[in-house]
Amino acid sequence: SQSENQIMEFDSTKTIRGKVHHRIGPLDIVAKQVLMPDGLYHGMVYDKPPFELPVVYEDDHCAVVNKPAGVPIFASRNAGHRRRTIECALPFALKPPKSGTKGRLLYPHPCHRLDMPTSGLLLVAKTRPALVAISKQFEKRIVRKTYTAVVNGVPKQDEERRISAVQAEHMGVDVDLTDPSSQVWNLIDEDLDEKSAITIWRVLHSTSSLKAQENTLTTVELKLKTGRYHQLRRHMASTAKCPIVGDTKYEIEENKLKGNGLFLCSNKVRFVHPYFNTKEGKKEWLDICRSPDKHDDCLQIEKNGDKKRICVNISIDLPDKFAAYLEREDSRFNKLT
């Protein structure tokens, strides 16, 4: 019959229990062997999550992606995230390492965390050696991250808590010693959960607002020496008395401002490349240097004492919502005053 012919035709291209067979019986599992196209991770059993995950930098060993606000990195129990996580989106956004790359991971793995409402740069490992190397850099505080936030009010800048860029550098906080506008910083050295917690910050600019404390929204740049739980959010809310706009957890109820989520972005990161500084990696790095079309501007040579090392140095623009919110608040203030 036609149905039997269809079954035979279907069956002739399938494997059952790993063996070619010509009869389909009850409870048999039917599978089809498919050759996956190059450049895709194999074995995906779910669809691409419903959000875009921009790739800022990528090679065979590591990558940096721009995490959107409101998306968790990992799924948590009973949170309802299911597959809507960065972890699940990575195999769709990144390419697998080329054949022959040592220690390839089955799927790319995030190297650290960013709070769900925070946007910005996230480091990802594509091989096991890269995951180990980057994890050690976080432990030794070699990875340097910079955040930008909009806070509610005017943060206090006490003379006693001001430090120079040189002092910040000696503390192990990454600052640009050549930037004239980056020579003075404000220090927050307040323990969190009975552990040392150090943040430095500086004002970038101020914006008028009818609803903000002192009618002012302040855009600040923040850098961490330590990485305690919600450190930036807690330090700005409790110590600086100016919570980050959109922080529903630490902002005082009567001072809450309605924006579009949390106005906190990890917009700069610098770390030592986990492969190009190894014996094998240096050979590949020389090949890259000989081919300008292969060289990425994110890769830079940095002096470390008498030695040189290859680093990844990345910065991104702030999300569009930052400028849109500040322009709207400034416009409303000017119209009604």
Short mmCIF file of C-alpha atoms in Angstrom, two decimals:
data_model
loop_
_atom_site.label_atom_id
_atom_site.label_comp_id
_atom_site.label_asym_id
_atom_site.label_seq_id
_atom_site.Cartn_x
_atom_site.Cartn_y
_atom_site.Cartn_z
CA SER A 1 0.00 0.00 0.00
CA GLN A 2 0.97 3.66 -0.23
CA SER A 3 1.44 3.93 3.55
CA GLU A 4 3.71 0.85 3.58
CA ASN A 5 5.78 2.30 0.73
CA GLN A 6 6.09 5.57 2.66
CA ILE A 7 7.25 3.67 5.74
CA MET A 8 9.82 1.69 3.73
CA GLU A 9 11.08 4.89 2.07
CA PHE A 10 11.26 6.64 5.46
CA ASP A 11 12.89 3.61 7.05
CA SER A 12 15.62 3.24 4.42
CA THR A 13 17.20 6.56 5.45
CA LYS A 14 17.05 5.98 9.21
CA THR A 15 18.96 4.16 11.90
CA ILE A 16 17.34 2.29 14.77
CA ARG A 17 19.40 1.65 17.88
CA GLY A 18 22.44 2.64 15.81
CA LYS A 19 21.90 -0.12 13.17
CA VAL A 20 20.40 -0.03 9.68
CA HIS A 21 17.06 -1.82 9.72
CA HIS A 22 14.09 -2.41 7.40
CA ARG A 23 11.24 -2.95 9.81
CA ILE A 24 9.73 -0.48 12.28
CA GLY A 25 8.24 -2.14 15.33
CA PRO A 26 6.31 -0.88 18.35
CA LEU A 27 8.33 1.22 20.81
CA ASP A 28 11.28 1.51 18.39
CA ILE A 29 13.04 4.88 18.37
CA VAL A 30 13.51 6.33 14.89
CA ALA A 31 16.36 8.78 14.27
CA LYS A 32 17.90 10.36 11.22
CA GLN A 33 21.60 11.06 10.81
CA VAL A 34 22.13 14.67 9.78
CA LEU A 35 25.43 16.27 8.82
CA MET A 36 25.51 19.59 10.66
CA PRO A 37 26.84 22.56 8.67
CA ASP A 38 30.16 24.04 9.70
CA GLY A 39 30.13 26.85 12.23
CA LEU A 40 27.31 25.51 14.38
CA TYR A 41 27.34 23.79 17.75
CA HIS A 42 25.94 20.27 17.48
CA GLY A 43 23.27 18.57 19.54
CA MET A 44 21.05 21.56 20.29
CA VAL A 45 17.74 20.24 21.61
CA TYR A 46 15.98 23.60 21.97
CA ASP A 47 15.23 26.63 19.84
CA LYS A 48 17.18 29.87 19.87
CA PRO A 49 16.13 32.05 22.85
CA PRO A 50 13.94 35.04 21.88
CA PHE A 51 16.55 37.79 22.24
CA GLU A 52 19.65 38.98 20.43
CA LEU A 53 23.09 38.46 21.95
CA PRO A 54 25.65 40.71 20.20
CA VAL A 55 29.18 39.33 19.95
CA VAL A 56 31.82 41.99 20.59
CA TYR A 57 34.90 39.76 20.30
CA GLU A 58 35.43 36.10 19.41
CA ASP A 59 38.21 33.64 18.62
CA ASP A 60 38.62 29.87 19.02
CA HIS A 61 39.34 30.13 22.75
CA CYS A 62 37.21 32.88 24.24
CA ALA A 63 34.61 35.50 23.43
CA VAL A 64 33.01 38.63 24.84
CA VAL A 65 29.28 39.22 24.39
CA ASN A 66 27.06 42.18 25.18
CA LYS A 67 24.48 40.91 27.66
CA PRO A 68 21.08 42.62 27.42
CA ALA A 69 19.43 43.86 30.60
CA GLY A 70 16.69 41.70 32.10
CA VAL A 71 18.15 38.36 30.99
CA PRO A 72 19.78 36.02 33.54
CA ILE A 73 23.05 34.31 32.73
CA PHE A 74 22.00 30.99 34.25
CA ALA A 75 18.58 29.55 34.97
CA SER A 76 17.62 29.43 38.63
CA ARG A 77 15.20 27.06 40.30
CA ASN A 78 11.55 28.07 40.26
CA ALA A 79 12.36 31.40 38.57
CA GLY A 80 10.57 30.56 35.33
CA HIS A 81 13.54 31.41 33.10
CA ARG A 82 13.61 28.02 31.36
CA ARG A 83 15.71 28.46 28.21
CA ARG A 84 15.61 32.26 28.26
CA THR A 85 19.16 32.63 29.57
CA ILE A 86 22.54 33.78 28.28
CA GLU A 87 23.90 30.26 28.78
CA CYS A 88 21.31 28.86 26.38
CA ALA A 89 21.83 31.66 23.84
CA LEU A 90 25.62 31.30 23.59
CA PRO A 91 25.68 28.23 21.26
CA PHE A 92 23.51 30.18 18.80
CA ALA A 93 25.58 33.37 18.99
CA LEU A 94 29.09 31.89 18.88
CA LYS A 95 30.95 29.58 16.52
CA PRO A 96 32.56 26.37 17.80
CA PRO A 97 36.38 26.28 17.92
CA LYS A 98 38.05 24.99 14.78
CA SER A 99 39.01 21.33 14.54
CA GLY A 100 42.22 20.59 16.42
CA THR A 101 41.71 23.22 19.13
CA LYS A 102 42.72 21.64 22.43
CA GLY A 103 40.21 21.24 25.23
CA ARG A 104 37.13 22.29 23.30
CA LEU A 105 34.06 22.63 25.51
CA LEU A 106 30.85 21.00 24.37
CA TYR A 107 29.19 24.42 24.63
CA PRO A 108 30.56 27.90 25.46
CA HIS A 109 30.57 28.74 29.17
CA PRO A 110 30.20 32.14 30.93
CA CYS A 111 33.26 32.95 33.06
CA HIS A 112 31.53 35.21 35.59
CA ARG A 113 28.17 36.68 36.50
CA LEU A 114 26.30 39.90 35.86
CA ASP A 115 23.10 40.68 37.74
CA MET A 116 19.99 39.98 35.67
CA PRO A 117 19.00 43.70 35.40
CA THR A 118 22.57 44.75 34.51
CA SER A 119 23.64 45.01 30.88
CA GLY A 120 27.09 44.87 29.37
CA LEU A 121 30.22 42.88 28.67
CA LEU A 122 30.40 39.21 29.63
CA LEU A 123 33.49 37.00 29.23
CA VAL A 124 32.92 33.54 27.77
CA ALA A 125 35.25 30.53 27.48
CA LYS A 126 35.11 28.15 24.53
CA THR A 127 37.82 25.76 25.76
CA ARG A 128 38.58 24.24 29.14
CA PRO A 129 42.08 25.79 29.36
CA ALA A 130 40.56 29.22 28.66
CA LEU A 131 37.91 28.70 31.33
CA VAL A 132 40.57 27.79 33.90
CA ALA A 133 42.85 30.68 32.91
CA ILE A 134 40.13 33.35 32.98
CA SER A 135 38.73 32.01 36.26
CA LYS A 136 42.20 32.36 37.81
CA GLN A 137 42.40 35.93 36.52
CA PHE A 138 39.18 36.75 38.35
CA GLU A 139 40.52 35.14 41.52
CA LYS A 140 43.73 37.19 41.30
CA ARG A 141 41.79 40.33 40.29
CA ILE A 142 43.62 40.64 37.00
CA VAL A 143 40.41 41.18 35.04
CA ARG A 144 39.56 44.91 35.04
CA LYS A 145 35.94 45.95 34.60
CA THR A 146 34.39 49.41 34.39
CA TYR A 147 30.72 50.26 34.89
CA THR A 148 28.63 53.31 34.10
CA ALA A 149 25.46 54.12 36.03
CA VAL A 150 22.86 56.86 36.39
CA VAL A 151 22.20 57.59 40.07
CA ASN A 152 19.38 59.44 41.79
CA GLY A 153 20.81 62.66 43.23
CA VAL A 154 24.26 64.16 43.75
CA PRO A 155 26.74 61.74 45.38
CA LYS A 156 28.79 63.21 48.20
CA GLN A 157 32.43 63.82 47.30
CA ASP A 158 34.22 64.14 50.64
CA GLU A 159 37.77 65.45 50.51
CA GLU A 160 38.85 62.74 52.95
CA ARG A 161 37.66 60.04 50.58
CA ARG A 162 39.27 61.38 47.42
CA ILE A 163 42.21 59.51 45.94
CA SER A 164 44.45 60.09 42.94
CA ALA A 165 44.64 57.86 39.89
CA VAL A 166 48.10 56.75 41.01
CA GLN A 167 46.72 55.73 44.42
CA ALA A 168 43.90 53.82 42.73
CA GLU A 169 46.42 52.03 40.51
CA HIS A 170 48.48 51.04 43.55
CA MET A 171 45.32 49.65 45.14
CA GLY A 172 44.91 47.34 42.16
CA VAL A 173 42.08 49.26 40.48
CA ASP A 174 42.49 49.87 36.76
CA VAL A 175 42.52 53.57 35.83
CA ASP A 176 43.82 55.49 32.84
CA LEU A 177 46.81 57.44 34.15
CA THR A 178 47.09 59.36 30.86
CA ASP A 179 43.51 60.72 30.89
CA PRO A 180 43.41 64.23 32.46
CA SER A 181 39.75 63.77 33.45
CA SER A 182 40.54 60.50 35.25
CA GLN A 183 43.06 61.77 37.80
CA VAL A 184 40.77 62.12 40.84
CA TRP A 185 38.44 59.43 42.20
CA ASN A 186 36.12 59.00 45.16
CA LEU A 187 36.71 55.98 47.39
CA ILE A 188 34.08 53.81 49.05
CA ASP A 189 35.71 51.40 51.47
CA GLU A 190 32.76 49.90 53.34
CA ASP A 191 32.54 46.21 54.23
CA LEU A 192 29.64 44.19 52.87
CA ASP A 193 28.53 40.99 54.57
CA GLU A 194 31.54 41.30 56.88
CA LYS A 195 33.95 41.23 53.93
CA SER A 196 36.14 43.97 52.49
CA ALA A 197 34.43 45.86 49.66
CA ILE A 198 36.14 48.67 47.74
CA THR A 199 34.62 50.80 44.99
CA ILE A 200 35.96 53.92 43.32
CA TRP A 201 33.81 56.29 41.33
CA ARG A 202 33.83 59.65 39.57
CA VAL A 203 31.20 61.97 38.13
CA LEU A 204 30.91 62.05 34.33
CA HIS A 205 28.07 64.56 34.01
CA SER A 206 24.83 65.76 35.63
CA THR A 207 21.31 66.09 34.23
CA SER A 208 18.37 68.10 35.58
CA SER A 209 15.28 66.15 36.63
CA LEU A 210 12.02 67.15 38.31
CA LYS A 211 11.69 63.89 40.24
CA ALA A 212 15.28 63.18 41.26
CA GLN A 213 16.84 64.04 44.61
CA GLU A 214 18.14 67.63 44.49
CA ASN A 215 16.56 67.72 41.02
CA THR A 216 19.66 66.03 39.63
CA LEU A 217 20.54 62.77 37.93
CA THR A 218 24.26 62.02 38.00
CA THR A 219 26.04 59.75 35.53
CA VAL A 220 29.00 58.10 37.24
CA GLU A 221 31.81 55.77 36.26
CA LEU A 222 32.51 52.99 38.75
CA LYS A 223 35.36 50.54 39.20
CA LEU A 224 35.73 47.61 41.58
CA LYS A 225 38.63 46.20 43.49
CA THR A 226 36.42 43.54 45.09
CA GLY A 227 33.33 41.85 43.71
CA ARG A 228 30.84 41.40 46.52
CA TYR A 229 27.17 40.59 46.01
CA HIS A 230 25.45 43.64 44.45
CA GLN A 231 28.46 45.70 45.55
CA LEU A 232 27.96 48.71 43.26
CA ARG A 233 24.23 48.89 43.88
CA ARG A 234 24.64 48.62 47.65
CA HIS A 235 27.54 51.06 47.90
CA MET A 236 25.79 53.75 45.85
CA ALA A 237 22.52 53.35 47.75
CA SER A 238 23.86 53.12 51.31
CA THR A 239 27.21 54.90 51.34
CA ALA A 240 26.86 57.46 48.56
CA LYS A 241 23.13 57.95 49.40
CA CYS A 242 22.33 57.99 45.69
CA PRO A 243 20.82 54.70 44.51
CA ILE A 244 21.12 53.67 40.89
CA VAL A 245 18.02 54.61 38.92
CA GLY A 246 15.74 51.61 38.46
CA ASP A 247 17.13 49.68 41.42
CA THR A 248 13.96 48.22 42.91
CA LYS A 249 15.90 46.35 45.58
CA TYR A 250 18.02 49.05 47.23
CA GLU A 251 16.26 52.30 46.35
CA ILE A 252 14.16 53.87 49.13
CA GLU A 253 10.45 53.75 48.30
CA GLU A 254 9.78 57.50 48.47
CA ASN A 255 12.79 58.23 46.24
CA LYS A 256 12.15 55.60 43.59
CA LEU A 257 12.41 56.77 39.99
CA LYS A 258 10.65 54.97 37.19
CA GLY A 259 12.98 54.47 34.28
CA ASN A 260 13.35 51.54 31.93
CA GLY A 261 14.99 48.93 34.12
CA LEU A 262 18.28 49.32 35.98
CA PHE A 263 20.63 52.01 34.65
CA LEU A 264 23.85 50.09 35.20
CA CYS A 265 26.09 48.84 32.40
CA SER A 266 29.43 47.04 32.35
CA ASN A 267 30.83 48.94 29.38
CA LYS A 268 34.60 48.30 29.61
CA VAL A 269 36.68 45.21 30.28
CA ARG A 270 40.34 44.23 30.02
CA PHE A 271 41.83 40.78 30.58
CA VAL A 272 44.89 38.75 29.61
CA HIS A 273 44.22 36.53 26.62
CA PRO A 274 44.04 32.94 27.90
CA TYR A 275 45.78 31.36 24.89
CA PHE A 276 47.96 33.82 22.97
CA ASN A 277 50.33 34.15 25.95
CA THR A 278 51.06 30.41 26.04
CA LYS A 279 53.94 28.79 24.14
CA GLU A 280 51.65 27.43 21.43
CA GLY A 281 49.52 30.56 21.39
CA LYS A 282 52.46 32.89 20.76
CA LYS A 283 53.13 31.14 17.45
CA GLU A 284 49.53 31.70 16.39
CA TRP A 285 49.76 35.31 17.58
CA LEU A 286 52.77 35.90 15.30
CA ASP A 287 50.76 34.56 12.37
CA ILE A 288 47.95 36.96 13.23
CA CYS A 289 50.39 39.88 13.35
CA ARG A 290 51.63 38.97 9.88
CA SER A 291 48.07 39.07 8.51
CA PRO A 292 46.44 42.48 9.11
CA ASP A 293 43.06 41.11 8.02
CA LYS A 294 43.15 38.64 10.95
CA HIS A 295 44.14 41.20 13.59
CA ASP A 296 41.42 42.48 15.90
CA ASP A 297 41.74 45.97 17.38
CA CYS A 298 40.62 44.54 20.72
CA LEU A 299 43.90 42.65 20.99
CA GLN A 300 46.68 44.78 22.43
CA ILE A 301 50.21 44.24 23.72
CA GLU A 302 50.63 45.42 27.30
CA LYS A 303 53.83 45.80 29.30
CA ASN A 304 53.91 43.92 32.60
CA GLY A 305 57.22 44.81 34.21
CA ASP A 306 59.97 43.57 31.92
CA LYS A 307 57.60 41.27 30.07
CA LYS A 308 54.89 41.83 27.49
CA ARG A 309 51.53 40.13 27.35
CA ILE A 310 48.64 40.08 24.91
CA CYS A 311 45.44 41.47 26.38
CA VAL A 312 41.86 41.88 25.23
CA ASN A 313 40.70 45.46 25.81
CA ILE A 314 37.08 46.24 24.97
CA SER A 315 34.70 49.15 25.43
CA ILE A 316 31.14 49.56 24.17
CA ASP A 317 28.60 52.35 23.91
CA LEU A 318 25.96 52.58 26.61
CA PRO A 319 22.50 51.23 25.80
CA ASP A 320 20.25 53.71 23.97
CA LYS A 321 17.96 53.93 26.98
CA PHE A 322 20.59 55.90 28.93
CA ALA A 323 20.64 58.88 26.54
CA ALA A 324 16.88 58.67 25.91
CA TYR A 325 16.03 58.77 29.62
CA LEU A 326 18.40 61.63 30.42
CA GLU A 327 17.21 63.70 27.46
CA ARG A 328 13.58 63.17 28.44
CA GLU A 329 14.17 64.16 32.06
CA ASP A 330 16.17 67.24 31.07
CA SER A 331 13.50 68.30 28.57
CA ARG A 332 10.70 67.98 31.13
CA PHE A 333 12.68 69.97 33.67
CA ASN A 334 13.36 72.81 31.24
CA LYS A 335 9.73 73.00 30.10
CA LEU A 336 8.30 73.29 33.61
CA THR A 337 10.87 75.58 35.16
#
